[in-house]
């Protein structure tokens, strides 16, 4: 995690508009580019996430060109705080496909406002098994995860993309394997809606 979406007081309204539930945030759809205070201070990292934005990844443009673009992953620009200029040293990765995961062993809660189901975030061990083979190297889950007022779709990447990231030496992200269909994954009980 590195930095916060801008402006901090109404970033969700600017980025997502009126999409999604106002209580649990399930169903948010990005309508505009994310905004940052300025060019990220990358250090040795090549990839990061923003606080409060758990389903989106941001990379250096050269990491996108060398690792993600050859595998068909698209990118979108990131803007400065005022939204008047594209930043030069960062792009946001774009997932154009969604995949469902096995949810029978996942703890969840149902939002009292919208009635949507939200699963507890993945914290350790293998991630839930996929119900279908993705056609892309970088996808989001159809299911929503989160605690309280946060909601996000988990990101799933292919083995080929993971190998490309490791070979490139891109730092800043970690991952977990996806479970085989026969493996089970259960999180400790927590109230997903606070």
Coordinates of N, CA, C and O in Angstrom, one line a residue:
X1 N 0.8 -1.2 0.0 CA 0.0 0.0 0.0 C 0.9 1.2 0.0 O 1.9 1.3 0.7
X2 N 0.5 2.2 -0.8 CA 1.3 3.4 -0.9 C 0.4 4.6 -1.3 O -0.1 4.6 -2.4
X3 N 0.2 5.5 -0.4 CA -0.6 6.7 -0.6 C -2.1 6.4 -0.6 O -2.6 5.3 -0.5
X4 N -2.8 7.5 -0.8 CA -4.3 7.5 -0.8 C -4.8 8.1 -2.1 O -4.2 9.0 -2.7
X5 N -6.0 7.7 -2.5 CA -6.6 8.3 -3.7 C -7.0 9.8 -3.3 O -7.3 10.0 -2.1
X6 N -7.0 10.6 -4.3 CA -7.2 12.1 -4.0 C -8.5 12.5 -4.7 O -8.9 11.9 -5.7
X7 N -9.1 13.6 -4.3 CA -8.9 14.2 -3.0 C -9.4 13.3 -1.9 O -10.5 12.6 -2.1
X8 N -8.8 13.2 -0.8 CA -9.1 12.2 0.3 C -10.6 12.4 0.7 O -11.2 11.4 1.1
X9 N -11.1 13.6 0.7 CA -12.5 13.7 1.3 C -13.6 13.3 0.3 O -14.7 12.9 0.7
X10 N -13.4 13.3 -1.0 CA -14.4 12.8 -1.9 C -13.9 12.0 -3.1 O -14.4 12.1 -4.2
X11 N -12.8 11.3 -2.9 CA -12.2 10.5 -4.0 C -13.2 9.5 -4.5 O -13.3 9.2 -5.7
X12 N -14.0 8.8 -3.7 CA -14.9 7.8 -4.2 C -16.0 8.4 -5.1 O -16.3 7.8 -6.1
X13 N -16.5 9.6 -4.8 CA -17.5 10.3 -5.6 C -16.8 10.6 -7.0 O -17.5 10.4 -8.0
X14 N -15.6 11.1 -7.0 CA -15.0 11.5 -8.3 C -14.6 10.2 -9.1 O -14.8 10.2 -10.3
X15 N -14.2 9.2 -8.5 CA -13.7 8.0 -9.2 C -14.9 7.0 -9.6 O -14.9 6.5 -10.7
X16 N -15.8 6.8 -8.7 CA -16.9 5.8 -8.9 C -18.2 6.5 -9.2 O -19.2 5.7 -9.5
X17 N -18.4 7.7 -8.9 CA -19.7 8.3 -9.1 C -20.7 7.8 -8.1 O -20.3 7.5 -7.0
X18 N -21.9 7.6 -8.5 CA -23.0 7.1 -7.6 C -23.2 5.6 -7.7 O -24.2 5.1 -7.4
X19 N -22.2 4.9 -8.2 CA -22.3 3.4 -8.4 C -22.1 2.7 -7.1 O -21.4 3.2 -6.2
X20 N -22.7 1.6 -6.9 CA -22.5 0.8 -5.7 C -23.3 1.2 -4.5 O -24.0 2.2 -4.5
X21 N -23.4 0.3 -3.6 CA -24.2 0.5 -2.4 C -23.5 1.5 -1.4 O -22.3 1.4 -1.2
X22 N -24.3 2.4 -0.9 CA -23.8 3.4 0.0 C -23.3 2.9 1.4 O -22.6 3.5 2.1
X23 N -23.8 1.7 1.7 CA -23.5 1.1 3.0 C -22.3 0.2 2.9 O -21.3 0.3 3.6
X24 N -22.4 -0.8 2.0 CA -21.3 -1.8 1.9 C -20.4 -1.6 0.8 O -19.3 -2.3 0.7
X25 N -20.6 -0.7 -0.2 CA -19.8 -0.4 -1.3 C -19.7 -1.5 -2.4 O -19.0 -1.4 -3.4
X26 N -20.5 -2.6 -2.3 CA -20.6 -3.6 -3.3 C -21.2 -3.0 -4.6 O -22.1 -2.3 -4.5
X27 N -20.6 -3.3 -5.7 CA -21.1 -2.9 -7.0 C -20.5 -1.6 -7.5 O -20.9 -1.1 -8.6
X28 N -19.5 -1.0 -6.9 CA -18.8 0.2 -7.4 C -18.2 -0.1 -8.7 O -17.6 -1.2 -8.9
X29 N -18.3 0.8 -9.7 CA -17.7 0.7 -11.0 C -16.9 2.0 -11.2 O -17.4 3.1 -11.1
X30 N -15.7 1.8 -11.6 CA -14.8 3.0 -11.9 C -15.3 3.7 -13.1 O -15.5 3.2 -14.2
X31 N -15.6 5.0 -12.9 CA -16.1 5.9 -14.0 C -15.0 6.9 -14.4 O -15.2 7.5 -15.5
X32 N -14.0 7.2 -13.6 CA -13.0 8.2 -14.0 C -11.6 7.7 -13.5 O -11.6 6.9 -12.6
X33 N -10.5 8.3 -14.0 CA -9.2 7.9 -13.5 C -9.0 8.2 -12.1 O -9.6 9.2 -11.6
X34 N -8.2 7.4 -11.4 CA -7.8 7.7 -10.1 C -6.9 9.0 -10.1 O -6.2 9.3 -11.1
X35 N -6.9 9.7 -9.0 CA -6.0 10.8 -8.8 C -5.1 10.6 -7.6 O -5.4 10.0 -6.6
X36 N -3.8 11.1 -7.8 CA -2.8 11.0 -6.8 C -2.3 12.4 -6.5 O -2.4 13.3 -7.3
X37 N -1.6 12.5 -5.3 CA -1.1 13.8 -4.9 C -0.1 14.3 -6.0 O 0.1 15.5 -6.3
X38 N 0.7 13.4 -6.5 CA 1.7 13.7 -7.5 C 2.4 12.4 -8.0 O 1.9 11.3 -7.7
X39 N 3.5 12.5 -8.6 CA 4.2 11.3 -9.1 C 4.6 10.5 -7.9 O 5.1 11.0 -6.9
X40 N 4.4 9.2 -7.9 CA 4.8 8.3 -6.8 C 6.3 8.3 -6.6 O 7.1 8.5 -7.5
X41 N 6.7 8.2 -5.3 CA 8.1 7.9 -5.0 C 8.3 6.4 -5.0 O 8.0 5.7 -4.0
X42 N 8.8 5.9 -6.1 CA 8.8 4.5 -6.3 C 9.8 3.8 -5.5 O 9.6 2.6 -5.1
X43 N 11.0 4.4 -5.2 CA 12.1 3.6 -4.6 C 12.4 2.4 -5.5 O 12.6 2.5 -6.7
X44 N 12.4 1.2 -4.9 CA 12.7 0.0 -5.6 C 11.5 -0.7 -6.1 O 11.6 -1.8 -6.7
X45 N 10.3 -0.2 -5.8 CA 9.1 -0.9 -6.2 C 8.7 -0.6 -7.7 O 9.1 0.4 -8.2
X46 N 8.0 -1.5 -8.2 CA 7.5 -1.4 -9.6 C 6.0 -1.5 -9.6 O 5.4 -1.3 -10.7
X47 N 5.3 -1.8 -8.5 CA 3.9 -2.0 -8.4 C 3.4 -1.7 -7.0 O 4.1 -1.9 -6.0
X48 N 2.2 -1.1 -6.9 CA 1.6 -0.8 -5.6 C 0.1 -0.7 -5.7 O -0.5 -0.7 -6.8
X49 N -0.5 -0.7 -4.5 CA -1.9 -0.4 -4.3 C -2.1 0.9 -3.5 O -1.1 1.2 -2.8
X50 N -3.2 1.5 -3.6 CA -3.5 2.6 -2.7 C -4.3 2.1 -1.5 O -5.0 1.1 -1.6
X51 N -4.1 2.8 -0.4 CA -4.9 2.6 0.8 C -6.4 2.8 0.4 O -6.7 3.7 -0.4
X52 N -7.3 1.9 0.9 CA -8.7 2.0 0.6 C -9.1 1.4 -0.7 O -10.3 1.3 -1.0
X53 N -8.2 1.1 -1.6 CA -8.5 0.7 -2.9 C -7.8 -0.7 -3.1 O -6.7 -0.8 -3.7
X54 N -8.5 -1.7 -2.7 CA -7.8 -3.0 -2.6 C -7.9 -3.9 -3.9 O -7.3 -4.9 -4.0
X55 N -8.7 -3.4 -4.9 CA -8.8 -4.2 -6.1 C -8.1 -3.6 -7.3 O -8.2 -4.1 -8.4
X56 N -7.3 -2.5 -7.1 CA -6.6 -1.9 -8.2 C -5.1 -1.9 -7.9 O -4.7 -1.7 -6.8
X57 N -4.4 -2.1 -9.0 CA -2.9 -2.1 -8.9 C -2.4 -1.0 -9.9 O -2.9 -0.8 -11.0
X58 N -1.3 -0.4 -9.4 CA -0.7 0.7 -10.2 C 0.8 0.3 -10.4 O 1.4 -0.2 -9.5
X59 N 1.3 0.6 -11.6 CA 2.6 0.2 -11.9 C 3.4 1.3 -12.7 O 2.7 2.2 -13.2
X60 N 4.7 1.2 -12.7 CA 5.5 2.1 -13.6 C 5.1 1.8 -15.0 O 4.9 0.6 -15.4
X61 N 5.1 2.8 -15.9 CA 4.8 2.5 -17.3 C 5.7 1.5 -17.9 O 5.3 0.7 -18.7
X62 N 7.0 1.5 -17.6 CA 7.9 0.5 -18.2 C 7.6 -0.9 -17.7 O 7.8 -1.9 -18.5
X63 N 7.1 -1.1 -16.5 CA 6.8 -2.4 -16.0 C 5.5 -2.9 -16.8 O 5.4 -4.0 -17.2
X64 N 4.6 -2.0 -17.0 CA 3.4 -2.3 -17.8 C 3.9 -2.7 -19.2 O 3.4 -3.8 -19.7
X65 N 4.7 -2.0 -19.9 CA 5.2 -2.3 -21.2 C 5.9 -3.6 -21.3 O 5.8 -4.3 -22.3
X66 N 6.8 -3.8 -20.3 CA 7.6 -5.0 -20.4 C 7.0 -6.3 -19.9 O 7.3 -7.4 -20.3
X67 N 6.1 -6.2 -18.9 CA 5.5 -7.4 -18.2 C 4.0 -7.6 -18.6 O 3.6 -8.7 -19.0
X68 N 3.2 -6.6 -18.4 CA 1.8 -6.7 -18.6 C 1.3 -6.6 -20.0 O 0.5 -7.4 -20.4
X69 N 1.7 -5.6 -20.7 CA 1.2 -5.4 -22.1 C 1.5 -6.6 -23.0 O 0.6 -7.0 -23.8
X70 N 2.6 -7.3 -22.9 CA 2.8 -8.5 -23.8 C 1.8 -9.6 -23.5 O 1.6 -10.4 -24.4
X71 N 1.2 -9.6 -22.3 CA 0.3 -10.6 -22.0 C -1.2 -10.1 -22.1 O -2.1 -10.7 -21.6
X72 N -1.3 -9.0 -22.8 CA -2.7 -8.5 -23.1 C -3.4 -7.7 -22.0 O -4.6 -7.4 -22.1
X73 N -2.6 -7.2 -21.0 CA -3.2 -6.5 -19.9 C -3.2 -5.0 -20.3 O -2.1 -4.4 -20.6
X74 N -4.3 -4.3 -20.2 CA -4.4 -2.9 -20.6 C -4.1 -2.0 -19.4 O -4.1 -2.5 -18.2
X75 N -3.9 -0.8 -19.7 CA -3.6 0.2 -18.6 C -4.4 1.5 -18.9 O -4.7 1.8 -20.0
X76 N -4.7 2.2 -17.8 CA -5.3 3.5 -18.0 C -4.5 4.6 -17.3 O -3.7 4.2 -16.3
X77 N -4.6 5.8 -17.7 CA -3.8 6.9 -17.0 C -4.3 7.1 -15.6 O -5.4 6.8 -15.2
X78 N -3.4 7.8 -14.8 CA -3.6 8.2 -13.5 C -3.4 9.7 -13.5 O -2.5 10.2 -14.1
X79 N -4.3 10.5 -12.8 CA -4.2 12.0 -12.9 C -3.6 12.6 -11.6 O -3.6 11.9 -10.6
X80 N -3.2 13.8 -11.7 CA -2.8 14.6 -10.6 C -4.0 14.9 -9.7 O -5.1 14.6 -10.0
X81 N -3.7 15.4 -8.5 CA -4.8 15.7 -7.5 C -6.0 16.5 -8.1 O -7.1 16.2 -7.8
X82 N -5.7 17.5 -8.9 CA -6.7 18.3 -9.4 C -7.4 17.7 -10.7 O -8.4 18.2 -11.1
X83 N -6.9 16.6 -11.2 CA -7.4 16.0 -12.4 C -7.2 16.7 -13.7 O -7.8 16.5 -14.6
X84 N -6.1 17.5 -13.7 CA -5.8 18.4 -14.8 C -4.7 17.8 -15.7 O -4.5 18.3 -16.8
X85 N -3.9 16.8 -15.2 CA -2.8 16.4 -15.9 C -2.5 14.9 -15.6 O -2.7 14.4 -14.5
X86 N -2.2 14.1 -16.7 CA -1.8 12.7 -16.5 C -0.4 12.7 -15.9 O 0.5 13.4 -16.3
X87 N -0.3 11.8 -14.9 CA 1.0 11.5 -14.3 C 1.9 10.7 -15.3 O 1.4 9.8 -16.0
X88 N 3.2 11.0 -15.3 CA 4.1 10.3 -16.3 C 4.6 9.0 -15.8 O 5.0 8.2 -16.6
X89 N 4.7 8.8 -14.5 CA 5.5 7.7 -13.9 C 4.6 6.6 -13.4 O 5.1 5.7 -12.7
X90 N 3.3 6.6 -13.7 CA 2.4 5.6 -13.1 C 1.2 5.4 -14.0 O 0.7 6.3 -14.6
X91 N 0.7 4.1 -14.1 CA -0.5 3.8 -14.8 C -1.3 2.8 -14.0 O -0.7 2.1 -13.1
X92 N -2.5 2.7 -14.2 CA -3.4 1.7 -13.5 C -3.6 0.5 -14.4 O -3.9 0.7 -15.6
X93 N -3.5 -0.7 -13.9 CA -3.8 -1.9 -14.6 C -5.3 -2.1 -14.8 O -6.1 -1.7 -13.9
X94 N -5.8 -2.6 -15.9 CA -7.2 -2.8 -16.2 C -7.5 -4.3 -16.4 O -6.9 -4.9 -17.2
X95 N -8.4 -4.8 -15.6 CA -8.9 -6.2 -15.8 C -10.2 -6.1 -16.6 O -11.2 -5.5 -16.2
X96 N -10.2 -6.7 -17.8 CA -11.4 -6.7 -18.6 C -12.2 -8.0 -18.6 O -13.1 -8.2 -19.4
X97 N -11.9 -8.8 -17.6 CA -12.6 -10.1 -17.5 C -12.8 -10.4 -16.0 O -12.0 -10.0 -15.2
X98 N -13.9 -11.1 -15.7 CA -14.2 -11.5 -14.4 C -14.3 -13.0 -14.3 O -14.7 -13.6 -15.3
X99 N -14.0 -13.6 -13.2 CA -14.1 -15.1 -13.0 C -14.8 -15.4 -11.7 O -14.5 -14.7 -10.7
X100 N -15.6 -16.4 -11.6 CA -16.2 -16.8 -10.4 C -15.4 -17.7 -9.6 O -14.6 -18.5 -10.2
X101 N -15.5 -17.7 -8.3 CA -14.7 -18.6 -7.4 C -15.7 -19.4 -6.6 O -16.8 -19.0 -6.4
X102 N -15.2 -20.5 -6.1 CA -16.0 -21.4 -5.3 C -16.2 -20.7 -3.9 O -15.2 -20.3 -3.3
X103 N -17.4 -20.6 -3.5 CA -17.7 -19.8 -2.3 C -18.3 -20.7 -1.2 O -18.6 -20.1 -0.1
X104 N -18.5 -21.9 -1.4 CA -19.2 -22.8 -0.4 C -18.5 -22.7 1.0 O -19.2 -22.8 2.0
X105 N -17.2 -22.6 1.0 CA -16.5 -22.6 2.3 C -16.1 -21.2 2.8 O -15.3 -21.0 3.7
X106 N -16.6 -20.1 2.1 CA -16.2 -18.8 2.4 C -17.3 -18.2 3.3 O -18.5 -18.2 3.1
X107 N -16.8 -17.5 4.4 CA -17.7 -16.8 5.3 C -18.2 -15.5 4.6 O -17.4 -14.9 3.9
X108 N -19.4 -15.1 4.8 CA -20.0 -13.9 4.2 C -21.0 -13.3 5.1 O -21.4 -13.9 6.1
X109 N -21.4 -12.1 4.7 CA -22.5 -11.4 5.3 C -23.4 -10.8 4.2 O -22.9 -10.6 3.1
X110 N -24.6 -10.5 4.5 CA -25.5 -9.9 3.5 C -25.8 -8.5 4.0 O -26.2 -8.3 5.1
X111 N -25.6 -7.6 3.1 CA -25.9 -6.2 3.4 C -27.3 -5.9 3.8 O -28.2 -6.3 3.0
X112 N -27.6 -5.2 4.9 CA -29.0 -5.0 5.2 C -29.7 -3.9 4.3 O -30.9 -3.8 4.3
X113 N -28.9 -3.2 3.5 CA -29.4 -2.2 2.7 C -29.7 -2.7 1.3 O -30.8 -2.6 0.8
X114 N -28.7 -3.2 0.6 CA -28.8 -3.7 -0.8 C -29.1 -5.2 -0.9 O -29.5 -5.6 -2.0
X115 N -28.9 -5.9 0.1 CA -29.1 -7.4 0.1 C -28.0 -8.2 -0.6 O -28.1 -9.4 -0.8
X116 N -26.9 -7.5 -1.0 CA -25.8 -8.2 -1.7 C -24.9 -8.9 -0.7 O -24.8 -8.5 0.4
X117 N -24.3 -10.0 -1.2 CA -23.4 -10.8 -0.4 C -22.0 -10.3 -0.6 O -21.6 -10.0 -1.7
X118 N -21.3 -10.3 0.6 CA -19.9 -9.9 0.6 C -19.1 -10.9 1.4 O -19.5 -11.2 2.5
X119 N -18.0 -11.4 0.9 CA -17.2 -12.4 1.5 C -16.1 -11.8 2.3 O -15.6 -10.7 2.0
X120 N -15.6 -12.4 3.4 CA -14.5 -11.9 4.1 C -13.3 -11.9 3.3 O -13.1 -12.8 2.5
X121 N -12.4 -10.9 3.5 CA -11.1 -10.8 2.7 C -10.3 -12.1 2.9 O -10.2 -12.6 3.9
X122 N -9.6 -12.4 1.8 CA -8.6 -13.5 1.9 C -7.4 -13.0 2.7 O -6.8 -11.9 2.4
X123 N -7.0 -13.7 3.7 CA -5.9 -13.3 4.5 C -4.6 -14.2 4.5 O -3.5 -13.8 4.7
X124 N -4.8 -15.5 4.2 CA -3.7 -16.4 4.2 C -4.1 -17.7 3.5 O -5.2 -18.0 3.4
X125 N -3.0 -18.5 3.1 CA -3.3 -19.8 2.5 C -3.8 -19.6 1.1 O -3.9 -18.5 0.5
X126 N -4.1 -20.7 0.4 CA -4.6 -20.7 -1.0 C -5.9 -19.9 -1.1 O -6.8 -20.0 -0.2
X127 N -6.1 -19.2 -2.2 CA -7.3 -18.5 -2.4 C -8.3 -19.5 -3.0 O -8.0 -20.5 -3.5
X128 N -9.6 -19.1 -2.9 CA -10.7 -20.0 -3.3 C -10.5 -20.4 -4.8 O -10.0 -19.7 -5.6
X129 N -10.8 -21.7 -5.1 CA -10.7 -22.2 -6.4 C -11.6 -21.5 -7.4 O -12.6 -21.0 -7.1
X130 N -11.1 -21.5 -8.7 CA -11.8 -20.8 -9.8 C -12.9 -21.8 -10.3 O -12.6 -23.0 -10.4
X131 N -14.0 -21.3 -10.7 CA -15.1 -22.1 -11.3 C -14.9 -22.3 -12.8 O -15.6 -23.2 -13.4
X132 N -14.1 -21.5 -13.4 CA -13.8 -21.6 -14.8 C -12.4 -21.1 -15.1 O -11.9 -20.3 -14.3
X133 N -11.8 -21.5 -16.2 CA -10.5 -21.1 -16.6 C -10.6 -19.7 -17.2 O -11.3 -19.5 -18.2
X134 N -9.9 -18.7 -16.7 CA -10.0 -17.4 -17.3 C -9.4 -17.4 -18.7 O -8.4 -18.1 -19.0
X135 N -9.9 -16.5 -19.5 CA -9.3 -16.3 -20.8 C -8.2 -15.3 -20.9 O -7.6 -15.1 -21.9
X136 N -8.0 -14.5 -19.8 CA -7.0 -13.5 -19.7 C -6.0 -13.8 -18.6 O -6.3 -14.6 -17.7
X137 N -4.9 -13.1 -18.6 CA -3.8 -13.3 -17.6 C -4.1 -12.4 -16.3 O -3.4 -12.7 -15.3
X138 N -5.0 -11.5 -16.4 CA -5.2 -10.5 -15.3 C -6.7 -10.3 -15.2 O -7.3 -9.7 -16.1
X139 N -7.4 -10.9 -14.1 CA -8.8 -10.8 -14.0 C -9.3 -10.5 -12.6 O -8.5 -10.5 -11.7
X140 N -10.5 -10.1 -12.5 CA -11.1 -9.8 -11.1 C -12.2 -10.9 -10.9 O -12.7 -11.5 -11.8
X141 N -12.5 -11.1 -9.6 CA -13.5 -12.0 -9.2 C -14.9 -11.4 -9.5 O -15.0 -10.2 -9.4
X142 N -15.9 -12.2 -9.8 CA -17.2 -11.7 -9.8 C -17.8 -11.4 -8.4 O -18.6 -10.5 -8.2
X143 N -17.2 -12.1 -7.4 CA -17.6 -12.0 -6.1 C -16.9 -10.8 -5.4 O -15.8 -10.4 -5.8
X144 N -17.6 -10.2 -4.4 CA -17.0 -9.0 -3.7 C -16.6 -9.5 -2.4 O -17.2 -10.3 -1.7
X145 N -15.5 -8.9 -1.9 CA -14.9 -9.2 -0.6 C -14.7 -7.9 0.2 O -14.7 -6.8 -0.4
X146 N -14.6 -8.0 1.5 CA -14.4 -6.8 2.3 C -14.9 -6.9 3.7 O -15.6 -7.9 4.1
X147 N -14.6 -5.9 4.5 CA -15.1 -5.7 5.9 C -15.8 -4.4 5.9 O -15.4 -3.4 5.3
X148 N -16.8 -4.2 6.8 CA -17.5 -2.9 7.0 C -17.9 -2.3 5.7 O -18.5 -2.9 4.9
X149 N -17.5 -1.0 5.5 CA -17.9 -0.2 4.4 C -17.0 -0.4 3.2 O -17.1 0.3 2.2
X150 N -16.0 -1.3 3.3 CA -15.1 -1.5 2.1 C -15.6 -2.7 1.3 O -16.1 -3.7 1.9
X151 N -15.4 -2.7 0.0 CA -15.8 -3.8 -0.8 C -14.8 -3.8 -2.0 O -14.5 -2.7 -2.6
X152 N -14.4 -4.9 -2.4 CA -13.5 -5.0 -3.6 C -13.6 -6.4 -4.2 O -14.0 -7.3 -3.6
X153 N -13.2 -6.4 -5.5 CA -13.1 -7.7 -6.2 C -11.6 -8.1 -6.1 O -10.7 -7.3 -6.4
X154 N -11.4 -9.4 -5.7 CA -10.0 -9.9 -5.7 C -9.4 -10.0 -7.1 O -10.2 -10.2 -8.1
X155 N -8.1 -9.8 -7.2 CA -7.4 -9.9 -8.5 C -6.8 -11.3 -8.6 O -6.2 -11.8 -7.6
X156 N -6.9 -11.9 -9.7 CA -6.3 -13.2 -10.0 C -5.5 -13.1 -11.2 O -5.9 -12.5 -12.3
X157 N -4.2 -13.5 -11.1 CA -3.3 -13.5 -12.3 C -2.9 -14.9 -12.7 O -2.9 -15.8 -11.9
X158 N -2.5 -15.1 -13.9 CA -2.1 -16.4 -14.4 C -0.6 -16.7 -13.9 O 0.1 -15.8 -13.5
X159 N -0.3 -18.0 -14.0 CA 1.1 -18.4 -13.7 C 2.1 -17.7 -14.6 O 3.2 -17.3 -14.2
X160 N 1.7 -17.5 -15.9 CA 2.6 -16.9 -16.8 C 2.9 -15.5 -16.4 O 4.0 -15.0 -16.5
X161 N 1.9 -14.7 -16.0 CA 2.1 -13.4 -15.5 C 2.9 -13.3 -14.2 O 3.8 -12.5 -14.1
X162 N 2.7 -14.3 -13.3 CA 3.5 -14.3 -12.1 C 4.9 -14.6 -12.4 O 5.8 -13.9 -11.9
X163 N 5.2 -15.5 -13.4 CA 6.6 -15.8 -13.8 C 7.2 -14.6 -14.4 O 8.4 -14.2 -14.2
X164 N 6.4 -13.8 -15.2 CA 7.0 -12.6 -15.9 C 7.3 -11.5 -14.8 O 8.3 -10.9 -14.9
X165 N 6.5 -11.4 -13.8 CA 6.8 -10.4 -12.7 C 8.0 -10.8 -12.0 O 8.9 -9.9 -11.7
X166 N 8.2 -12.1 -11.7 CA 9.4 -12.5 -10.9 C 10.6 -12.3 -11.8 O 11.6 -11.8 -11.4
X167 N 10.5 -12.7 -13.1 CA 11.7 -12.6 -14.0 C 12.1 -11.1 -14.2 O 13.2 -10.8 -14.2
X168 N 11.1 -10.2 -14.2 CA 11.4 -8.8 -14.3 C 12.0 -8.2 -13.0 O 12.7 -7.2 -13.1
X169 N 11.6 -8.8 -11.9 CA 12.1 -8.3 -10.6 C 11.2 -7.2 -10.1 O 11.7 -6.4 -9.3
X170 N 10.0 -7.1 -10.6 CA 9.1 -6.0 -10.1 C 8.7 -6.3 -8.7 O 8.2 -7.3 -8.3
X171 N 9.0 -5.3 -7.8 CA 8.8 -5.4 -6.4 C 7.5 -4.7 -6.0 O 7.2 -3.7 -6.7
X172 N 6.9 -5.1 -4.9 CA 5.8 -4.3 -4.4 C 4.5 -5.1 -4.3 O 3.5 -4.6 -3.7
X173 N 4.4 -6.3 -4.7 CA 3.2 -7.1 -4.7 C 3.6 -8.5 -4.2 O 4.7 -9.0 -4.3
X174 N 2.6 -9.1 -3.5 CA 2.7 -10.5 -3.1 C 1.5 -11.2 -3.5 O 0.4 -10.6 -3.7
X175 N 1.6 -12.5 -3.6 CA 0.4 -13.3 -4.1 C 0.3 -14.6 -3.3 O 1.2 -15.0 -2.6
X176 N -0.9 -15.3 -3.5 CA -1.1 -16.6 -3.0 C -1.6 -17.5 -4.1 O -2.3 -17.0 -5.0
X177 N -1.3 -18.7 -4.0 CA -1.8 -19.6 -5.1 C -3.3 -19.8 -5.0 O -3.9 -19.6 -3.9
X178 N -3.9 -20.1 -6.1 CA -5.4 -20.4 -6.1 C -5.5 -21.9 -5.7 O -4.8 -22.8 -6.2
X179 N -6.5 -22.2 -4.9 CA -6.7 -23.6 -4.5 C -7.2 -24.5 -5.6 O -7.9 -24.0 -6.5
X180 N -6.8 -25.7 -5.6 CA -7.4 -26.7 -6.5 C -8.9 -26.8 -6.1 O -9.3 -26.5 -5.0
X181 N -9.7 -27.4 -7.0 CA -11.1 -27.5 -6.7 C -11.4 -28.4 -5.4 O -12.4 -28.2 -4.8
X182 N -10.5 -29.3 -5.1 CA -10.7 -30.1 -3.9 C -10.2 -29.5 -2.6 O -10.6 -30.0 -1.5
X183 N -9.5 -28.4 -2.6 CA -9.0 -27.8 -1.4 C -10.0 -27.0 -0.8 O -10.9 -26.4 -1.5
X184 N -10.0 -26.8 0.5 CA -10.9 -25.9 1.2 C -10.2 -24.8 1.9 O -9.1 -24.9 2.3
X185 N -10.9 -23.6 2.0 CA -10.3 -22.4 2.6 C -11.4 -21.8 3.4 O -12.5 -21.5 2.9
X186 N -11.1 -21.6 4.7 CA -12.1 -21.0 5.6 C -11.4 -19.9 6.4 O -10.4 -20.1 7.0
X187 N -12.0 -18.7 6.5 CA -11.5 -17.6 7.3 C -12.1 -17.6 8.6 O -13.2 -18.1 8.8
X188 N -11.4 -17.0 9.6 CA -12.1 -16.9 10.9 C -13.3 -16.0 10.8 O -13.5 -15.2 10.0
X189 N -14.3 -16.3 11.7 CA -15.6 -15.5 11.7 C -15.4 -14.1 12.1 O -14.8 -13.8 13.1
X190 N -15.8 -13.2 11.2 CA -15.8 -11.7 11.5 C -17.0 -11.2 10.8 O -17.4 -11.7 9.8
X191 N -17.6 -10.2 11.4 CA -18.8 -9.5 10.8 C -18.3 -8.7 9.6 O -17.7 -7.7 9.8
X192 N -18.7 -9.1 8.4 CA -18.2 -8.4 7.2 C -18.9 -7.0 7.0 O -18.4 -6.3 6.2
X193 N -19.9 -6.7 7.8 CA -20.5 -5.4 7.6 C -20.4 -4.5 8.8 O -21.0 -3.4 8.9
X194 N -19.5 -4.8 9.8 CA -19.2 -4.0 10.9 C -20.4 -3.7 11.8 O -21.5 -3.9 11.6

